[in-house]
Amino acid sequence: MVKSIYSAILAAVLLWVASLLPTRSAQAGFYADLFGEGAYLMPSVTAGATAPMIIPYGGGVSLGWFFGTFGFGATGDVEYLPQLSSVTAAVGNLRGINANYVSPFLALDFGLFDFRVYPIFFGQYFLLTAAADGSSVNYKDPLGGRADINFALGKYFAIGAHFMYEAYGTQTVSATGSTSLATRQVIWQAGAQLSFRPFGSTGDQK
């Protein structure tokens, strides 16, 4: 129920933004992009502890369909999260892999730039450093979302920025099993991405 309400709110906000911006001529076409990205990430940590410096990087793929200004589709991405600051006992080593397996997206294309938003429901955060007892740890059941803005670099490339927020609700430890978290493990990031669009920019396909 919460996820359905969250998706409806995102869709309503996107449609409201669309009503404020100029539209482009109606064209329909298949859309795809391959993207690489880098960011600055902040995880939630124990009260009083200093959050470590994590600079994630990775990439993903998006597939969709555009009707002039409006578009929809699905996207997925995987990031490596290296911890660049020193490991402390209060926080531990949060180096890991963060995977968003698949998310639906809604998009608005205005020629030289486009917006995209998508909820994040299907993903996992795998810690690559074992716990003190040797157990592996991962987080799942995320609730969050991402917003992108991209600027066209010719017909086949785009550069942009994004903000992403994820709150994981379940922790799985190999030695003890899965536990629902009273306080979700939160990670948020702000970063940039470079996209290659083999079928051309959004909305340009004929």
PDB file of C-alpha atoms in Angstrom:
ATOM      1  CA  MET A   1       0.000   0.000   0.000  1.00  0.00           C
ATOM      2  CA  VAL A   2       2.777   2.446   0.940  1.00  0.00           C
ATOM      3  CA  LYS A   3       4.653   1.635  -2.276  1.00  0.00           C
ATOM      4  CA  SER A   4       1.519   2.258  -4.399  1.00  0.00           C
ATOM      5  CA  ILE A   5       0.938   5.641  -2.741  1.00  0.00           C
ATOM      6  CA  TYR A   6       4.604   6.559  -3.208  1.00  0.00           C
ATOM      7  CA  SER A   7       4.461   5.695  -6.950  1.00  0.00           C
ATOM      8  CA  ALA A   8       1.244   7.695  -7.399  1.00  0.00           C
ATOM      9  CA  ILE A   9       2.814  10.759  -5.757  1.00  0.00           C
ATOM     10  CA  LEU A  10       5.863  10.566  -8.030  1.00  0.00           C
ATOM     11  CA  ALA A  11       3.632  10.297 -11.109  1.00  0.00           C
ATOM     12  CA  ALA A  12       1.494  13.261  -9.989  1.00  0.00           C
ATOM     13  CA  VAL A  13       4.550  15.462  -9.388  1.00  0.00           C
ATOM     14  CA  LEU A  14       5.963  14.589 -12.814  1.00  0.00           C
ATOM     15  CA  LEU A  15       2.684  15.430 -14.560  1.00  0.00           C
ATOM     16  CA  TRP A  16       2.491  18.726 -12.666  1.00  0.00           C
ATOM     17  CA  VAL A  17       6.013  19.663 -13.785  1.00  0.00           C
ATOM     18  CA  ALA A  18       5.059  18.760 -17.355  1.00  0.00           C
ATOM     19  CA  SER A  19       2.136  21.208 -17.250  1.00  0.00           C
ATOM     20  CA  LEU A  20       4.546  24.045 -16.457  1.00  0.00           C
ATOM     21  CA  LEU A  21       7.017  23.389 -19.277  1.00  0.00           C
ATOM     22  CA  PRO A  22       6.731  23.727 -23.070  1.00  0.00           C
ATOM     23  CA  THR A  23       5.983  20.535 -24.967  1.00  0.00           C
ATOM     24  CA  ARG A  24       7.600  19.268 -28.160  1.00  0.00           C
ATOM     25  CA  SER A  25       6.013  17.833 -31.290  1.00  0.00           C
ATOM     26  CA  ALA A  26       4.473  14.377 -30.838  1.00  0.00           C
ATOM     27  CA  GLN A  27       6.797  11.591 -31.946  1.00  0.00           C
ATOM     28  CA  ALA A  28       6.894   8.028 -30.762  1.00  0.00           C
ATOM     29  CA  GLY A  29       9.881   5.753 -30.547  1.00  0.00           C
ATOM     30  CA  PHE A  30      11.890   3.131 -28.713  1.00  0.00           C
ATOM     31  CA  TYR A  31      14.507   4.435 -26.300  1.00  0.00           C
ATOM     32  CA  ALA A  32      17.594   2.848 -24.770  1.00  0.00           C
ATOM     33  CA  ASP A  33      20.649   4.095 -22.945  1.00  0.00           C
ATOM     34  CA  LEU A  34      23.765   2.714 -21.343  1.00  0.00           C
ATOM     35  CA  PHE A  35      25.150   4.890 -18.574  1.00  0.00           C
ATOM     36  CA  GLY A  36      28.122   5.176 -16.292  1.00  0.00           C
ATOM     37  CA  GLU A  37      27.940   7.151 -13.063  1.00  0.00           C
ATOM     38  CA  GLY A  38      29.865   8.406 -10.067  1.00  0.00           C
ATOM     39  CA  ALA A  39      28.617  10.031  -6.879  1.00  0.00           C
ATOM     40  CA  TYR A  40      29.160  11.042  -3.276  1.00  0.00           C
ATOM     41  CA  LEU A  41      27.290   8.789  -0.845  1.00  0.00           C
ATOM     42  CA  MET A  42      26.232   9.211   2.780  1.00  0.00           C
ATOM     43  CA  PRO A  43      25.057   6.210   4.827  1.00  0.00           C
ATOM     44  CA  SER A  44      23.166   6.304   8.126  1.00  0.00           C
ATOM     45  CA  VAL A  45      25.418   5.476  11.084  1.00  0.00           C
ATOM     46  CA  THR A  46      25.134   5.082  14.855  1.00  0.00           C
ATOM     47  CA  ALA A  47      24.341   8.322  16.693  1.00  0.00           C
ATOM     48  CA  GLY A  48      27.562  10.164  17.517  1.00  0.00           C
ATOM     49  CA  ALA A  49      29.637   8.275  14.937  1.00  0.00           C
ATOM     50  CA  THR A  50      31.210   9.948  11.914  1.00  0.00           C
ATOM     51  CA  ALA A  51      29.901   8.766   8.564  1.00  0.00           C
ATOM     52  CA  PRO A  52      32.635   7.335   6.327  1.00  0.00           C
ATOM     53  CA  MET A  53      33.574   8.781   2.953  1.00  0.00           C
ATOM     54  CA  ILE A  54      32.164   6.594   0.171  1.00  0.00           C
ATOM     55  CA  ILE A  55      32.523   7.494  -3.534  1.00  0.00           C
ATOM     56  CA  PRO A  56      30.428   4.967  -5.494  1.00  0.00           C
ATOM     57  CA  TYR A  57      30.737   4.333  -9.216  1.00  0.00           C
ATOM     58  CA  GLY A  58      29.028   1.958 -11.592  1.00  0.00           C
ATOM     59  CA  GLY A  59      26.609   1.800 -14.481  1.00  0.00           C
ATOM     60  CA  GLY A  60      23.321   0.547 -15.790  1.00  0.00           C
ATOM     61  CA  VAL A  61      20.869   0.299 -18.676  1.00  0.00           C
ATOM     62  CA  SER A  62      17.445   1.783 -19.423  1.00  0.00           C
ATOM     63  CA  LEU A  63      14.834   0.703 -21.960  1.00  0.00           C
ATOM     64  CA  GLY A  64      11.624   2.556 -22.721  1.00  0.00           C
ATOM     65  CA  TRP A  65       9.180   4.157 -25.111  1.00  0.00           C
ATOM     66  CA  PHE A  66       8.562   7.854 -25.734  1.00  0.00           C
ATOM     67  CA  PHE A  67       5.489   9.651 -27.036  1.00  0.00           C
ATOM     68  CA  GLY A  68       6.879  13.069 -27.779  1.00  0.00           C
ATOM     69  CA  THR A  69       7.458  14.735 -24.437  1.00  0.00           C
ATOM     70  CA  PHE A  70       6.363  11.804 -22.272  1.00  0.00           C
ATOM     71  CA  GLY A  71       8.197   8.533 -21.772  1.00  0.00           C
ATOM     72  CA  PHE A  72       8.137   5.441 -19.611  1.00  0.00           C
ATOM     73  CA  GLY A  73      10.219   2.303 -19.232  1.00  0.00           C
ATOM     74  CA  ALA A  74      12.458   0.365 -16.883  1.00  0.00           C
ATOM     75  CA  THR A  75      15.994   0.830 -15.624  1.00  0.00           C
ATOM     76  CA  GLY A  76      18.537  -1.004 -13.491  1.00  0.00           C
ATOM     77  CA  ASP A  77      22.043  -0.277 -12.237  1.00  0.00           C
ATOM     78  CA  VAL A  78      24.855  -1.650 -10.097  1.00  0.00           C
ATOM     79  CA  GLU A  79      27.421   0.369  -8.137  1.00  0.00           C
ATOM     80  CA  TYR A  80      30.620  -0.448  -6.306  1.00  0.00           C
ATOM     81  CA  LEU A  81      30.863   1.421  -2.984  1.00  0.00           C
ATOM     82  CA  PRO A  82      34.505   1.851  -1.904  1.00  0.00           C
ATOM     83  CA  GLN A  83      35.065   3.244   1.594  1.00  0.00           C
ATOM     84  CA  LEU A  84      37.867   5.768   1.296  1.00  0.00           C
ATOM     85  CA  SER A  85      38.042   6.854   4.936  1.00  0.00           C
ATOM     86  CA  SER A  86      39.505   4.861   7.803  1.00  0.00           C
ATOM     87  CA  VAL A  87      37.516   1.967   9.246  1.00  0.00           C
ATOM     88  CA  THR A  88      36.301   2.599  12.818  1.00  0.00           C
ATOM     89  CA  ALA A  89      34.821   0.221  15.369  1.00  0.00           C
ATOM     90  CA  ALA A  90      31.682   2.363  15.707  1.00  0.00           C
ATOM     91  CA  VAL A  91      30.814   2.155  11.999  1.00  0.00           C
ATOM     92  CA  GLY A  92      32.740  -0.778  10.553  1.00  0.00           C
ATOM     93  CA  ASN A  93      33.602  -1.176   6.893  1.00  0.00           C
ATOM     94  CA  LEU A  94      30.680  -0.286   4.621  1.00  0.00           C
ATOM     95  CA  ARG A  95      32.485  -1.181   1.388  1.00  0.00           C
ATOM     96  CA  GLY A  96      30.025  -3.057  -0.779  1.00  0.00           C
ATOM     97  CA  ILE A  97      27.889  -3.480  -3.882  1.00  0.00           C
ATOM     98  CA  ASN A  98      24.574  -1.650  -4.234  1.00  0.00           C
ATOM     99  CA  ALA A  99      22.251  -3.133  -6.869  1.00  0.00           C
ATOM    100  CA  ASN A 100      18.964  -1.735  -8.133  1.00  0.00           C
ATOM    101  CA  TYR A 101      17.674  -4.719 -10.098  1.00  0.00           C
ATOM    102  CA  VAL A 102      14.815  -3.048 -11.948  1.00  0.00           C
ATOM    103  CA  SER A 103      12.689   0.070 -11.491  1.00  0.00           C
ATOM    104  CA  PRO A 104       9.947   1.618 -13.634  1.00  0.00           C
ATOM    105  CA  PHE A 105      10.627   5.180 -14.742  1.00  0.00           C
ATOM    106  CA  LEU A 106       8.614   8.128 -15.988  1.00  0.00           C
ATOM    107  CA  ALA A 107      10.323  10.798 -18.063  1.00  0.00           C
ATOM    108  CA  LEU A 108       9.800  14.187 -19.682  1.00  0.00           C
ATOM    109  CA  ASP A 109      11.852  15.192 -22.726  1.00  0.00           C
ATOM    110  CA  PHE A 110      12.274  18.803 -23.828  1.00  0.00           C
ATOM    111  CA  GLY A 111      14.843  18.347 -26.559  1.00  0.00           C
ATOM    112  CA  LEU A 112      18.043  19.730 -25.074  1.00  0.00           C
ATOM    113  CA  PHE A 113      17.316  18.265 -21.648  1.00  0.00           C
ATOM    114  CA  ASP A 114      15.096  15.656 -20.016  1.00  0.00           C
ATOM    115  CA  PHE A 115      13.894  14.683 -16.530  1.00  0.00           C
ATOM    116  CA  ARG A 116      13.428  11.181 -15.174  1.00  0.00           C
ATOM    117  CA  VAL A 117      12.098   9.856 -11.853  1.00  0.00           C
ATOM    118  CA  TYR A 118      11.724   6.317 -10.600  1.00  0.00           C
ATOM    119  CA  PRO A 119      10.879   4.525  -7.372  1.00  0.00           C
ATOM    120  CA  ILE A 120      13.312   1.945  -5.977  1.00  0.00           C
ATOM    121  CA  PHE A 121      11.717  -1.205  -4.554  1.00  0.00           C
ATOM    122  CA  PHE A 122      13.813  -4.135  -5.844  1.00  0.00           C
ATOM    123  CA  GLY A 123      17.444  -4.044  -4.798  1.00  0.00           C
ATOM    124  CA  GLN A 124      20.124  -5.139  -2.358  1.00  0.00           C
ATOM    125  CA  TYR A 125      23.188  -3.713  -0.649  1.00  0.00           C
ATOM    126  CA  PHE A 126      25.894  -6.338  -0.141  1.00  0.00           C
ATOM    127  CA  LEU A 127      28.723  -5.615   2.299  1.00  0.00           C
ATOM    128  CA  LEU A 128      32.000  -6.989   0.952  1.00  0.00           C
ATOM    129  CA  THR A 129      33.758  -7.141   4.326  1.00  0.00           C
ATOM    130  CA  ALA A 130      32.634  -9.871   6.714  1.00  0.00           C
ATOM    131  CA  ALA A 131      31.338  -9.117  10.208  1.00  0.00           C
ATOM    132  CA  ALA A 132      33.567  -9.737  13.240  1.00  0.00           C
ATOM    133  CA  ASP A 133      32.397 -13.375  13.438  1.00  0.00           C
ATOM    134  CA  GLY A 134      33.036 -13.952   9.722  1.00  0.00           C
ATOM    135  CA  SER A 135      29.372 -13.700   8.688  1.00  0.00           C
ATOM    136  CA  SER A 136      28.344 -12.047   5.449  1.00  0.00           C
ATOM    137  CA  VAL A 137      25.859  -9.177   5.690  1.00  0.00           C
ATOM    138  CA  ASN A 138      23.444  -7.678   3.191  1.00  0.00           C
ATOM    139  CA  TYR A 139      20.428  -5.390   3.202  1.00  0.00           C
ATOM    140  CA  LYS A 140      17.251  -5.702   1.113  1.00  0.00           C
ATOM    141  CA  ASP A 141      13.646  -4.464   0.832  1.00  0.00           C
ATOM    142  CA  PRO A 142      14.564  -0.880  -0.103  1.00  0.00           C
ATOM    143  CA  LEU A 143      12.094   1.980  -0.161  1.00  0.00           C
ATOM    144  CA  GLY A 144      13.293   5.030  -2.026  1.00  0.00           C
ATOM    145  CA  GLY A 145      13.658   6.753  -5.346  1.00  0.00           C
ATOM    146  CA  ARG A 146      15.878   8.592  -7.763  1.00  0.00           C
ATOM    147  CA  ALA A 147      15.582  11.750  -9.882  1.00  0.00           C
ATOM    148  CA  ASP A 148      17.772  12.523 -12.909  1.00  0.00           C
ATOM    149  CA  ILE A 149      18.252  15.494 -15.196  1.00  0.00           C
ATOM    150  CA  ASN A 150      20.181  14.954 -18.433  1.00  0.00           C
ATOM    151  CA  PHE A 151      21.492  17.373 -21.049  1.00  0.00           C
ATOM    152  CA  ALA A 152      21.959  16.230 -24.640  1.00  0.00           C
ATOM    153  CA  LEU A 153      25.488  16.133 -26.095  1.00  0.00           C
ATOM    154  CA  GLY A 154      24.589  15.735 -29.745  1.00  0.00           C
ATOM    155  CA  LYS A 155      22.213  12.958 -30.775  1.00  0.00           C
ATOM    156  CA  TYR A 156      23.758   9.937 -29.060  1.00  0.00           C
ATOM    157  CA  PHE A 157      25.183  11.153 -25.759  1.00  0.00           C
ATOM    158  CA  ALA A 158      23.953  12.989 -22.680  1.00  0.00           C
ATOM    159  CA  ILE A 159      25.477  14.190 -19.427  1.00  0.00           C
ATOM    160  CA  GLY A 160      23.536  14.778 -16.269  1.00  0.00           C
ATOM    161  CA  ALA A 161      23.130  14.768 -12.507  1.00  0.00           C
ATOM    162  CA  HIS A 162      21.105  12.641 -10.104  1.00  0.00           C
ATOM    163  CA  PHE A 163      19.948  12.339  -6.521  1.00  0.00           C
ATOM    164  CA  MET A 164      19.057   8.972  -4.991  1.00  0.00           C
ATOM    165  CA  TYR A 165      17.647   7.938  -1.618  1.00  0.00           C
ATOM    166  CA  GLU A 166      17.249   4.350  -0.382  1.00  0.00           C
ATOM    167  CA  ALA A 167      16.124   3.042   3.009  1.00  0.00           C
ATOM    168  CA  TYR A 168      16.668  -0.699   3.448  1.00  0.00           C
ATOM    169  CA  GLY A 169      14.221  -2.476   5.748  1.00  0.00           C
ATOM    170  CA  THR A 170      15.741  -5.951   6.164  1.00  0.00           C
ATOM    171  CA  GLN A 171      19.217  -7.062   7.265  1.00  0.00           C
ATOM    172  CA  THR A 172      20.400 -10.584   6.484  1.00  0.00           C
ATOM    173  CA  VAL A 173      23.368 -12.057   8.372  1.00  0.00           C
ATOM    174  CA  SER A 174      24.531 -15.457   7.157  1.00  0.00           C
ATOM    175  CA  ALA A 175      25.002 -16.787  10.707  1.00  0.00           C
ATOM    176  CA  THR A 176      21.610 -15.711  12.114  1.00  0.00           C
ATOM    177  CA  GLY A 177      19.214 -15.080   9.213  1.00  0.00           C
ATOM    178  CA  SER A 178      17.052 -12.089   8.283  1.00  0.00           C
ATOM    179  CA  THR A 179      15.778  -9.365  10.612  1.00  0.00           C
ATOM    180  CA  SER A 180      13.352  -6.510   9.971  1.00  0.00           C
ATOM    181  CA  LEU A 181      15.046  -3.265  10.982  1.00  0.00           C
ATOM    182  CA  ALA A 182      13.237  -0.944  13.374  1.00  0.00           C
ATOM    183  CA  THR A 183      15.392   1.855  11.966  1.00  0.00           C
ATOM    184  CA  ARG A 184      16.063   1.436   8.266  1.00  0.00           C
ATOM    185  CA  GLN A 185      19.606   1.469   6.891  1.00  0.00           C
ATOM    186  CA  VAL A 186      19.615   4.643   4.797  1.00  0.00           C
ATOM    187  CA  ILE A 187      21.971   5.563   2.000  1.00  0.00           C
ATOM    188  CA  TRP A 188      21.626   8.635  -0.159  1.00  0.00           C
ATOM    189  CA  GLN A 189      23.819   9.957  -2.902  1.00  0.00           C
ATOM    190  CA  ALA A 190      24.248  12.845  -5.298  1.00  0.00           C
ATOM    191  CA  GLY A 191      26.287  12.419  -8.444  1.00  0.00           C
ATOM    192  CA  ALA A 192      26.681  12.649 -12.204  1.00  0.00           C
ATOM    193  CA  GLN A 193      26.197  10.301 -15.126  1.00  0.00           C
ATOM    194  CA  LEU A 194      27.209   9.999 -18.787  1.00  0.00           C
ATOM    195  CA  SER A 195      24.800   8.204 -21.115  1.00  0.00           C
ATOM    196  CA  PHE A 196      25.148   6.609 -24.554  1.00  0.00           C
ATOM    197  CA  ARG A 197      21.865   6.405 -26.454  1.00  0.00           C
ATOM    198  CA  PRO A 198      22.297   4.092 -29.472  1.00  0.00           C
ATOM    199  CA  PHE A 199      18.855   4.900 -30.919  1.00  0.00           C
ATOM    200  CA  GLY A 200      19.232   8.640 -30.482  1.00  0.00           C
ATOM    201  CA  SER A 201      18.060  11.100 -27.854  1.00  0.00           C
ATOM    202  CA  THR A 202      14.726  10.660 -26.080  1.00  0.00           C
ATOM    203  CA  GLY A 203      11.756  11.557 -28.225  1.00  0.00           C
ATOM    204  CA  ASP A 204      13.816  11.825 -31.429  1.00  0.00           C
ATOM    205  CA  GLN A 205      13.048   8.365 -32.850  1.00  0.00           C
ATOM    206  CA  LYS A 206      10.689   8.239 -35.814  1.00  0.00           C
TER     207      LYS A 206
END
